[in-house]
């Protein structure tokens, strides 16, 4: 009998797999190259300001390079002592306002968020909608009645107008952020705490707040950055030089006669960015967790 011979199946060429792997690698390389180029474009103004803080005044706008031809280290010492007070005075004033604002937002916004997310009370939905509507109000709409109120209270030229509103949960964005986070927590935790004898305050302090650390960290970081960089409100309420903050101090370097010390201005701008970078890097992990989990839930 004649034996039937099987025709061997042709093997897949290995060259196709290698070409596919190379094409994926090339796409990834091009993608990361474009991201790096975009990052360099965005970070260039910061690098330019850092470079300008070490340049003589006559070279700041005439030399576009990032490496100074002459290193002017005195810009930092001159900028630190150029104003009516050493620059540390303005940093201290900003730290006082920032600390009060962070504490106020963490306490008041978390309490308001817990009430909206967990408690049942009349007109809760309407009040929550009104609270969200305040996000669309620009500060220029409310600054005049607020100024009249604080002026009648004798709080102008003090830190109170910048700190007290934070104790009243006026930042609706942070209330909404925490409400979304708390709604994602299992309600069985509240029931278990109630069985163990915890009331509303006990559940808030012992159950909800420890689990809201990512949302609290996100609130603290954004409050720090927004309050530290706030120029408009601080310009309205702080007229005394002894009470002025970092943004107002940087404005004092601008001379109306055109003789601005640009080197000292850029040097103190770099100093002013230090606390923001430090606080952001310290809480970056919690910031990412807080935003990501709030968006998912």
PDB file of C-alpha atoms in Angstrom, residues 12-189:
ATOM      1  CA  UNK A  12       5.428  31.578  10.399  1.00  0.00           C
ATOM      2  CA  UNK A  13       8.442  33.654   9.617  1.00  0.00           C
ATOM      3  CA  UNK A  14      10.084  35.120  12.673  1.00  0.00           C
ATOM      4  CA  UNK A  15      10.885  38.292  10.799  1.00  0.00           C
ATOM      5  CA  UNK A  16       7.241  39.463  10.996  1.00  0.00           C
ATOM      6  CA  UNK A  17       7.229  39.198  14.788  1.00  0.00           C
ATOM      7  CA  UNK A  18      10.482  41.107  15.018  1.00  0.00           C
ATOM      8  CA  UNK A  19       9.206  43.805  12.679  1.00  0.00           C
ATOM      9  CA  UNK A  20       6.051  44.157  14.753  1.00  0.00           C
ATOM     10  CA  UNK A  21       8.095  44.415  17.950  1.00  0.00           C
ATOM     11  CA  UNK A  22      10.355  47.021  16.360  1.00  0.00           C
ATOM     12  CA  UNK A  23       7.386  49.064  15.137  1.00  0.00           C
ATOM     13  CA  UNK A  24       5.890  49.103  18.658  1.00  0.00           C
ATOM     14  CA  UNK A  25       9.254  50.170  20.058  1.00  0.00           C
ATOM     15  CA  UNK A  26       9.587  52.948  17.482  1.00  0.00           C
ATOM     16  CA  UNK A  27       6.088  54.252  18.272  1.00  0.00           C
ATOM     17  CA  UNK A  28       6.849  54.282  21.979  1.00  0.00           C
ATOM     18  CA  UNK A  29      10.127  56.087  21.373  1.00  0.00           C
ATOM     19  CA  UNK A  30       8.452  58.742  19.224  1.00  0.00           C
ATOM     20  CA  UNK A  31       5.647  59.121  21.785  1.00  0.00           C
ATOM     21  CA  UNK A  32       8.076  59.647  24.686  1.00  0.00           C
ATOM     22  CA  UNK A  33      10.155  61.996  22.549  1.00  0.00           C
ATOM     23  CA  UNK A  34       7.093  64.152  21.846  1.00  0.00           C
ATOM     24  CA  UNK A  35       6.149  64.157  25.540  1.00  0.00           C
ATOM     25  CA  UNK A  36       9.669  65.230  26.478  1.00  0.00           C
ATOM     26  CA  UNK A  37       9.594  68.034  23.904  1.00  0.00           C
ATOM     27  CA  UNK A  38       6.205  69.235  25.176  1.00  0.00           C
ATOM     28  CA  UNK A  39       7.460  69.123  28.770  1.00  0.00           C
ATOM     29  CA  UNK A  40      10.502  71.193  27.842  1.00  0.00           C
ATOM     30  CA  UNK A  41       8.298  73.784  26.155  1.00  0.00           C
ATOM     31  CA  UNK A  42       6.115  74.081  29.260  1.00  0.00           C
ATOM     32  CA  UNK A  43       9.014  74.193  31.713  1.00  0.00           C
ATOM     33  CA  UNK A  44      11.078  76.674  29.677  1.00  0.00           C
ATOM     34  CA  UNK A  45       9.576  79.821  31.326  1.00  0.00           C
ATOM     35  CA  UNK A  46      10.500  78.454  34.746  1.00  0.00           C
ATOM     36  CA  UNK A  47      14.034  77.603  33.593  1.00  0.00           C
ATOM     37  CA  UNK A  48      14.340  81.064  32.039  1.00  0.00           C
ATOM     38  CA  UNK A  49      13.278  82.743  35.284  1.00  0.00           C
ATOM     39  CA  UNK A  50      15.751  80.603  37.240  1.00  0.00           C
ATOM     40  CA  UNK A  51      18.498  81.577  34.824  1.00  0.00           C
ATOM     41  CA  UNK A  52      17.492  85.272  34.932  1.00  0.00           C
ATOM     42  CA  UNK A  53      17.758  85.275  38.728  1.00  0.00           C
ATOM     43  CA  UNK A  54      21.536  84.733  38.343  1.00  0.00           C
ATOM     44  CA  UNK A  55      22.110  87.246  35.536  1.00  0.00           C
ATOM     45  CA  UNK A  56      23.057  90.932  35.717  1.00  0.00           C
ATOM     46  CA  UNK A  57      20.170  93.250  34.944  1.00  0.00           C
ATOM     47  CA  UNK A  58      21.577  94.301  31.566  1.00  0.00           C
ATOM     48  CA  UNK A  59      21.805  90.683  30.377  1.00  0.00           C
ATOM     49  CA  UNK A  60      18.364  89.443  31.466  1.00  0.00           C
ATOM     50  CA  UNK A  61      16.483  90.557  28.362  1.00  0.00           C
ATOM     51  CA  UNK A  62      19.410  90.832  25.972  1.00  0.00           C
ATOM     52  CA  UNK A  63      20.730  87.270  26.351  1.00  0.00           C
ATOM     53  CA  UNK A  64      18.088  84.573  25.607  1.00  0.00           C
ATOM     54  CA  UNK A  65      20.357  81.729  26.705  1.00  0.00           C
ATOM     55  CA  UNK A  66      19.708  79.712  29.825  1.00  0.00           C
ATOM     56  CA  UNK A  67      23.315  79.677  31.008  1.00  0.00           C
ATOM     57  CA  UNK A  68      24.409  83.077  32.370  1.00  0.00           C
ATOM     58  CA  UNK A  69      27.672  84.437  31.058  1.00  0.00           C
ATOM     59  CA  UNK A  70      28.183  86.185  34.399  1.00  0.00           C
ATOM     60  CA  UNK A  71      26.761  84.726  37.599  1.00  0.00           C
ATOM     61  CA  UNK A  72      25.229  87.485  39.729  1.00  0.00           C
ATOM     62  CA  UNK A  73      24.735  85.799  43.119  1.00  0.00           C
ATOM     63  CA  UNK A  74      24.003  89.129  44.778  1.00  0.00           C
ATOM     64  CA  UNK A  75      20.491  89.181  43.270  1.00  0.00           C
ATOM     65  CA  UNK A  76      19.287  86.936  46.091  1.00  0.00           C
ATOM     66  CA  UNK A  77      20.850  88.971  48.893  1.00  0.00           C
ATOM     67  CA  UNK A  78      19.683  92.250  47.372  1.00  0.00           C
ATOM     68  CA  UNK A  79      16.166  90.921  46.801  1.00  0.00           C
ATOM     69  CA  UNK A  80      15.953  89.548  50.342  1.00  0.00           C
ATOM     70  CA  UNK A  81      16.712  92.961  51.869  1.00  0.00           C
ATOM     71  CA  UNK A  82      15.451  95.360  49.171  1.00  0.00           C
ATOM     72  CA  UNK A  83      11.965  95.914  50.605  1.00  0.00           C
ATOM     73  CA  UNK A  84      10.920  97.744  53.807  1.00  0.00           C
ATOM     74  CA  UNK A  85      11.161  94.402  55.652  1.00  0.00           C
ATOM     75  CA  UNK A  86      13.332  91.350  55.006  1.00  0.00           C
ATOM     76  CA  UNK A  87      11.619  88.910  52.692  1.00  0.00           C
ATOM     77  CA  UNK A  88      11.178  86.428  55.525  1.00  0.00           C
ATOM     78  CA  UNK A  89       8.574  88.790  57.007  1.00  0.00           C
ATOM     79  CA  UNK A  90       6.351  88.419  53.946  1.00  0.00           C
ATOM     80  CA  UNK A  91       6.884  84.652  53.892  1.00  0.00           C
ATOM     81  CA  UNK A  92       5.774  84.503  57.525  1.00  0.00           C
ATOM     82  CA  UNK A  93       2.632  86.535  56.777  1.00  0.00           C
ATOM     83  CA  UNK A  94       1.768  84.223  53.893  1.00  0.00           C
ATOM     84  CA  UNK A  95       2.349  81.167  56.084  1.00  0.00           C
ATOM     85  CA  UNK A  96      -0.055  82.502  58.721  1.00  0.00           C
ATOM     86  CA  UNK A  97      -2.813  83.030  56.164  1.00  0.00           C
ATOM     87  CA  UNK A  98      -2.122  79.694  54.471  1.00  0.00           C
ATOM     88  CA  UNK A  99      -2.163  77.774  57.766  1.00  0.00           C
ATOM     89  CA  UNK A 100      -5.450  79.368  58.829  1.00  0.00           C
ATOM     90  CA  UNK A 101      -7.007  78.725  55.411  1.00  0.00           C
ATOM     91  CA  UNK A 102      -5.945  75.062  55.359  1.00  0.00           C
ATOM     92  CA  UNK A 103      -7.270  74.406  58.863  1.00  0.00           C
ATOM     93  CA  UNK A 104     -10.507  76.220  58.075  1.00  0.00           C
ATOM     94  CA  UNK A 105     -11.139  74.351  54.831  1.00  0.00           C
ATOM     95  CA  UNK A 106     -10.282  70.950  56.293  1.00  0.00           C
ATOM     96  CA  UNK A 107     -12.622  71.398  59.254  1.00  0.00           C
ATOM     97  CA  UNK A 108     -15.569  73.245  57.718  1.00  0.00           C
ATOM     98  CA  UNK A 109     -15.632  71.628  54.278  1.00  0.00           C
ATOM     99  CA  UNK A 110     -15.347  68.105  55.715  1.00  0.00           C
ATOM    100  CA  UNK A 111     -18.211  68.763  58.133  1.00  0.00           C
ATOM    101  CA  UNK A 112     -20.417  70.186  55.368  1.00  0.00           C
ATOM    102  CA  UNK A 113     -19.522  67.295  53.074  1.00  0.00           C
ATOM    103  CA  UNK A 114     -20.377  64.734  55.759  1.00  0.00           C
ATOM    104  CA  UNK A 115     -23.755  66.376  56.286  1.00  0.00           C
ATOM    105  CA  UNK A 116     -24.585  66.392  52.565  1.00  0.00           C
ATOM    106  CA  UNK A 117     -23.340  62.847  51.986  1.00  0.00           C
ATOM    107  CA  UNK A 118     -24.666  61.008  55.044  1.00  0.00           C
ATOM    108  CA  UNK A 119     -27.333  62.973  56.904  1.00  0.00           C
ATOM    109  CA  UNK A 120     -30.980  63.352  55.927  1.00  0.00           C
ATOM    110  CA  UNK A 121     -32.463  66.802  56.498  1.00  0.00           C
ATOM    111  CA  UNK A 122     -35.106  68.979  54.778  1.00  0.00           C
ATOM    112  CA  UNK A 123     -34.154  70.720  51.505  1.00  0.00           C
ATOM    113  CA  UNK A 124     -30.860  68.873  51.342  1.00  0.00           C
ATOM    114  CA  UNK A 125     -30.954  68.559  47.544  1.00  0.00           C
ATOM    115  CA  UNK A 126     -31.823  72.206  46.977  1.00  0.00           C
ATOM    116  CA  UNK A 127     -29.155  73.425  49.386  1.00  0.00           C
ATOM    117  CA  UNK A 128     -26.591  71.207  47.701  1.00  0.00           C
ATOM    118  CA  UNK A 129     -27.562  72.622  44.297  1.00  0.00           C
ATOM    119  CA  UNK A 130     -27.286  76.191  45.621  1.00  0.00           C
ATOM    120  CA  UNK A 131     -23.878  75.340  47.058  1.00  0.00           C
ATOM    121  CA  UNK A 132     -22.719  74.039  43.672  1.00  0.00           C
ATOM    122  CA  UNK A 133     -24.077  77.160  42.004  1.00  0.00           C
ATOM    123  CA  UNK A 134     -21.747  79.338  44.058  1.00  0.00           C
ATOM    124  CA  UNK A 135     -18.800  77.778  42.195  1.00  0.00           C
ATOM    125  CA  UNK A 136     -19.847  79.738  39.100  1.00  0.00           C
ATOM    126  CA  UNK A 137     -19.749  83.078  40.938  1.00  0.00           C
ATOM    127  CA  UNK A 138     -16.515  84.975  40.244  1.00  0.00           C
ATOM    128  CA  UNK A 139     -14.825  86.648  43.176  1.00  0.00           C
ATOM    129  CA  UNK A 140     -15.418  90.074  41.624  1.00  0.00           C
ATOM    130  CA  UNK A 141     -19.159  89.657  42.224  1.00  0.00           C
ATOM    131  CA  UNK A 142     -18.893  89.080  45.972  1.00  0.00           C
ATOM    132  CA  UNK A 143     -15.790  91.102  46.838  1.00  0.00           C
ATOM    133  CA  UNK A 144     -17.663  94.418  47.247  1.00  0.00           C
ATOM    134  CA  UNK A 145     -20.338  93.229  49.736  1.00  0.00           C
ATOM    135  CA  UNK A 146     -17.666  91.225  51.563  1.00  0.00           C
ATOM    136  CA  UNK A 147     -15.437  94.284  51.815  1.00  0.00           C
ATOM    137  CA  UNK A 148     -18.317  96.399  53.172  1.00  0.00           C
ATOM    138  CA  UNK A 149     -19.091  93.720  55.762  1.00  0.00           C
ATOM    139  CA  UNK A 150     -15.488  93.308  56.910  1.00  0.00           C
ATOM    140  CA  UNK A 151     -14.941  97.064  56.918  1.00  0.00           C
ATOM    141  CA  UNK A 152     -17.936  97.506  59.239  1.00  0.00           C
ATOM    142  CA  UNK A 153     -16.483  94.828  61.485  1.00  0.00           C
ATOM    143  CA  UNK A 154     -13.145  96.643  61.546  1.00  0.00           C
ATOM    144  CA  UNK A 155     -11.298  93.703  59.983  1.00  0.00           C
ATOM    145  CA  UNK A 156      -9.714  95.522  57.042  1.00  0.00           C
ATOM    146  CA  UNK A 157      -5.920  95.561  57.366  1.00  0.00           C
ATOM    147  CA  UNK A 158      -6.027  92.313  59.320  1.00  0.00           C
ATOM    148  CA  UNK A 159      -5.748  88.642  58.390  1.00  0.00           C
ATOM    149  CA  UNK A 160      -9.328  87.873  59.459  1.00  0.00           C
ATOM    150  CA  UNK A 161     -11.062  88.563  56.101  1.00  0.00           C
ATOM    151  CA  UNK A 162      -8.742  86.029  54.468  1.00  0.00           C
ATOM    152  CA  UNK A 163      -9.102  83.315  57.147  1.00  0.00           C
ATOM    153  CA  UNK A 164     -12.606  83.563  58.660  1.00  0.00           C
ATOM    154  CA  UNK A 165     -14.503  82.749  55.393  1.00  0.00           C
ATOM    155  CA  UNK A 166     -12.553  79.483  55.195  1.00  0.00           C
ATOM    156  CA  UNK A 167     -14.046  78.476  58.545  1.00  0.00           C
ATOM    157  CA  UNK A 168     -17.542  78.786  57.040  1.00  0.00           C
ATOM    158  CA  UNK A 169     -17.113  76.287  54.164  1.00  0.00           C
ATOM    159  CA  UNK A 170     -17.163  78.963  51.467  1.00  0.00           C
ATOM    160  CA  UNK A 171     -15.052  76.901  49.036  1.00  0.00           C
ATOM    161  CA  UNK A 172     -17.779  74.841  47.404  1.00  0.00           C
ATOM    162  CA  UNK A 173     -15.305  72.971  45.224  1.00  0.00           C
ATOM    163  CA  UNK A 174     -13.748  71.244  48.227  1.00  0.00           C
ATOM    164  CA  UNK A 175     -17.172  70.457  49.704  1.00  0.00           C
ATOM    165  CA  UNK A 176     -18.183  68.797  46.429  1.00  0.00           C
ATOM    166  CA  UNK A 177     -14.873  66.910  46.280  1.00  0.00           C
ATOM    167  CA  UNK A 178     -15.349  65.456  49.756  1.00  0.00           C
ATOM    168  CA  UNK A 179     -19.030  64.702  49.181  1.00  0.00           C
ATOM    169  CA  UNK A 180     -18.130  62.559  46.181  1.00  0.00           C
ATOM    170  CA  UNK A 181     -15.436  60.784  48.172  1.00  0.00           C
ATOM    171  CA  UNK A 182     -17.651  60.104  51.199  1.00  0.00           C
ATOM    172  CA  UNK A 183     -20.472  58.801  49.013  1.00  0.00           C
ATOM    173  CA  UNK A 184     -18.084  56.140  47.764  1.00  0.00           C
ATOM    174  CA  UNK A 185     -17.470  54.809  51.268  1.00  0.00           C
ATOM    175  CA  UNK A 186     -19.660  51.837  52.321  1.00  0.00           C
ATOM    176  CA  UNK A 187     -22.588  52.866  54.476  1.00  0.00           C
ATOM    177  CA  UNK A 188     -22.153  49.639  56.440  1.00  0.00           C
ATOM    178  CA  UNK A 189     -19.284  51.369  58.227  1.00  0.00           C
TER     179      UNK A 189
END
